[in-house]
mmCIF file of C-alpha atoms and ligand atoms in Angstrom:
data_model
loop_
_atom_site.group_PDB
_atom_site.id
_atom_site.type_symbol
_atom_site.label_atom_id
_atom_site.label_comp_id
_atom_site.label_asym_id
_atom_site.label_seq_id
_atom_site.Cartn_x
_atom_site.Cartn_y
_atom_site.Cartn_z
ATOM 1 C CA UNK A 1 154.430 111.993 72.094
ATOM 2 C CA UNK A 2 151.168 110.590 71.726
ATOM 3 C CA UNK A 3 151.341 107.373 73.820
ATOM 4 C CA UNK A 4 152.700 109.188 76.872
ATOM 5 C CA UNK A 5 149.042 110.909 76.322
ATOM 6 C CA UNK A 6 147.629 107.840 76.007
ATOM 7 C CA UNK A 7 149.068 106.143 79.103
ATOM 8 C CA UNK A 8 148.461 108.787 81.216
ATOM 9 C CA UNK A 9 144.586 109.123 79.746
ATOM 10 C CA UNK A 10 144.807 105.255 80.992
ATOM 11 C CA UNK A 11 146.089 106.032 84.304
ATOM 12 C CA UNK A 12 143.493 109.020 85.177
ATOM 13 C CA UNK A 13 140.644 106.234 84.434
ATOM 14 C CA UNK A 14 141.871 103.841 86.069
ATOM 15 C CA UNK A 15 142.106 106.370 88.685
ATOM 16 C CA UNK A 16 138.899 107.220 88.700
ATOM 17 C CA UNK A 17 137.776 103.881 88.849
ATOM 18 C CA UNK A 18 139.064 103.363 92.053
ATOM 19 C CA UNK A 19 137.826 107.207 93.601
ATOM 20 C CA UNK A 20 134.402 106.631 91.291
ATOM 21 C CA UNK A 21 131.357 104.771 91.275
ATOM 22 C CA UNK A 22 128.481 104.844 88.956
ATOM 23 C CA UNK A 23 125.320 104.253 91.809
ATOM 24 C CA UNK A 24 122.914 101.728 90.178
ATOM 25 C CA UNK A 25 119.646 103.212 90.979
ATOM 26 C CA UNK A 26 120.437 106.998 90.152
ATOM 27 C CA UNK A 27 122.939 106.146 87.600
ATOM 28 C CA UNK A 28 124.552 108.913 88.889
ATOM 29 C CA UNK A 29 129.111 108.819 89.038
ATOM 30 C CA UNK A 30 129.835 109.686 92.418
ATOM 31 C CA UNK A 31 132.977 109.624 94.293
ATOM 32 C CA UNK A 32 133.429 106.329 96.374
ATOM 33 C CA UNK A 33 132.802 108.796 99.976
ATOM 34 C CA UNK A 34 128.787 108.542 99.058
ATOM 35 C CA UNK A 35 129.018 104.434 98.738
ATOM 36 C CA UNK A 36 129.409 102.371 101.507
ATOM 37 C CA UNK A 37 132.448 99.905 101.529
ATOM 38 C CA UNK A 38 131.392 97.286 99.071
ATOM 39 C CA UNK A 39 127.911 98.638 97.702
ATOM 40 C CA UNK A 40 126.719 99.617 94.314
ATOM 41 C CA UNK A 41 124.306 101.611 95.553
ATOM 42 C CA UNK A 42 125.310 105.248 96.847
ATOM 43 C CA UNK A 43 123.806 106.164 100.503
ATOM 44 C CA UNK A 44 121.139 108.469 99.846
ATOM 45 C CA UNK A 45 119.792 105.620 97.369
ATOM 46 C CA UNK A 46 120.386 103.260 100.290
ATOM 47 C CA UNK A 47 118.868 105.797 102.652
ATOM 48 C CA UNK A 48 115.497 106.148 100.684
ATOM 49 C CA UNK A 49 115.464 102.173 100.024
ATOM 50 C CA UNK A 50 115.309 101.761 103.447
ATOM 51 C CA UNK A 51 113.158 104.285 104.886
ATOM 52 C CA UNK A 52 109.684 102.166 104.629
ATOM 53 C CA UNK A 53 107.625 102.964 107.226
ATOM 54 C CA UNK A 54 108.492 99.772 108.611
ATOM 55 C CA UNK A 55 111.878 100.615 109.446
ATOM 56 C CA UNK A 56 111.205 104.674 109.701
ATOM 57 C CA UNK A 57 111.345 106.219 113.529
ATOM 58 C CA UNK A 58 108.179 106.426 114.524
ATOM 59 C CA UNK A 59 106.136 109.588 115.976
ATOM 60 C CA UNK A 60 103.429 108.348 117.109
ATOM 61 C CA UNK A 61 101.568 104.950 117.397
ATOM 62 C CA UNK A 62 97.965 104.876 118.957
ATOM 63 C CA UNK A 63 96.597 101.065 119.966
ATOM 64 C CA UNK A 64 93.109 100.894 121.404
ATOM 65 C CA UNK A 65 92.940 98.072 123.735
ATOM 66 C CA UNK A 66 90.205 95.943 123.045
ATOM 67 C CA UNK A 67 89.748 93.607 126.002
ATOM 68 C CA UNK A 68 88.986 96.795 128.056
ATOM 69 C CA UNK A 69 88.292 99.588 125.395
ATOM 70 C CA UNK A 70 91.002 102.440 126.257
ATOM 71 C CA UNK A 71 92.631 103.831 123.665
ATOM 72 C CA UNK A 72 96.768 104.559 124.219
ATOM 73 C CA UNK A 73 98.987 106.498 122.472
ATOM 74 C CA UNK A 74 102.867 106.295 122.357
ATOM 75 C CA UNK A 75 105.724 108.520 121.026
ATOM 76 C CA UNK A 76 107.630 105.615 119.547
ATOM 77 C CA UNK A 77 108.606 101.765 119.937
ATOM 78 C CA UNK A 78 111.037 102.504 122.841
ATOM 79 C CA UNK A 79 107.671 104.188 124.408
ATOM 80 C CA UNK A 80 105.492 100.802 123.618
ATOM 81 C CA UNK A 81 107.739 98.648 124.956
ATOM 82 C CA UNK A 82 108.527 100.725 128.067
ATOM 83 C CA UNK A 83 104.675 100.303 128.473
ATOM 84 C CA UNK A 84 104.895 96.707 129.383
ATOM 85 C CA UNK A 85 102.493 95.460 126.595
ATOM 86 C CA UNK A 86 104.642 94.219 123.518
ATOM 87 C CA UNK A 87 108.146 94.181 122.793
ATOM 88 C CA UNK A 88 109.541 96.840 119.550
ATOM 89 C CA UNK A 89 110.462 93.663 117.571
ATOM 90 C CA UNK A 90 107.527 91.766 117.547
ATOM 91 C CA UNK A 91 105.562 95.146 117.320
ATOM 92 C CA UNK A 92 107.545 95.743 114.007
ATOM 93 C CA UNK A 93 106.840 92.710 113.019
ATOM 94 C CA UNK A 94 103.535 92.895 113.220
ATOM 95 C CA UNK A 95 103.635 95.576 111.231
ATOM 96 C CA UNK A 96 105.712 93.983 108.146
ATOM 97 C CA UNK A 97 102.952 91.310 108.328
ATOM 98 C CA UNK A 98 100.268 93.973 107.993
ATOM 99 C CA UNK A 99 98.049 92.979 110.905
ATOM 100 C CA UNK A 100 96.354 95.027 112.855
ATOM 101 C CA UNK A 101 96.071 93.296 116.083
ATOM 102 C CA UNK A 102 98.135 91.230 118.137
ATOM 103 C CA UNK A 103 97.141 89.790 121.817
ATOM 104 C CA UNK A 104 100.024 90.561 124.821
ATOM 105 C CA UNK A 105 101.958 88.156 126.069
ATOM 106 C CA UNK A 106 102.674 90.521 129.326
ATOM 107 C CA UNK A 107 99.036 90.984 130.010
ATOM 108 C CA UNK A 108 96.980 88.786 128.122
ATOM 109 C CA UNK A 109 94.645 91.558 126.212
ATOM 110 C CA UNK A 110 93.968 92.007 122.833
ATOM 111 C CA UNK A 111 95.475 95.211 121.098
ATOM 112 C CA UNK A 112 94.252 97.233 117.957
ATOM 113 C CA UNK A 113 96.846 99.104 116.071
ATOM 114 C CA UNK A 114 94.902 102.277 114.789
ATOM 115 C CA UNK A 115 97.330 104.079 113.627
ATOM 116 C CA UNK A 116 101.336 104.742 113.365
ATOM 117 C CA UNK A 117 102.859 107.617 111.958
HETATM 118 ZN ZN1 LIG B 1 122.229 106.546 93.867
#
């Protein structure tokens, strides 16, 4: 009974369709667990898309102070901004603008960003 084959053929893909999604950066099919509700891209795309080092934890950041010369270093943002001398959002913007200084509004200095890992 070849249409019975047929429908259920059908019905499996159809299944599938709805358990299945083909990622669109890996091109990879994987079941709908590895997207997230409404995305075409699976997570660990997502995941790697994301992870600039804009938006990656940070493990250390070292600013040199230039009003008064000293040089500081910091575990992370949470660290910086415990420090009293910028706050972790305009810190991280700063760094999507690519500038390497900004001036505190807390204490009035002028900051160098050497380096943030
Ligand atoms: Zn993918």
């Amino acid at each position: 009974m070849p249409h019975l084959k047929e429908n259920h053929n059908k019905k499996t893909r159809d299944y599938n369709l709805l358990t299945e999604r083909e990622c669109k950066i890996c091109n990879k099919t994987k079941p709908m667990s590895k997207f997230r509700r409404g995305y075409k891209t699976c997570r660990s795309c997502q995941y790697i898309n994301n992870s600039s080092p804009t938006y990656r934890q940070k493990k250390e950041i070292k600013i040199k102070c230039i009003t008064d010369g000293s040089i500081s270093v910091y575990k992370n943002t949470m660290d910086l901004e415990k420090s009293n001398i910028i706050s972790r959002s305009r810190f991280r913007n700063i760094l999507k603008s690519k500038k390497n200084t900004f001036k505190s509004y807390k204490n009035k200095m002028e900051y160098l960003i050497i380096s943030v890992l």
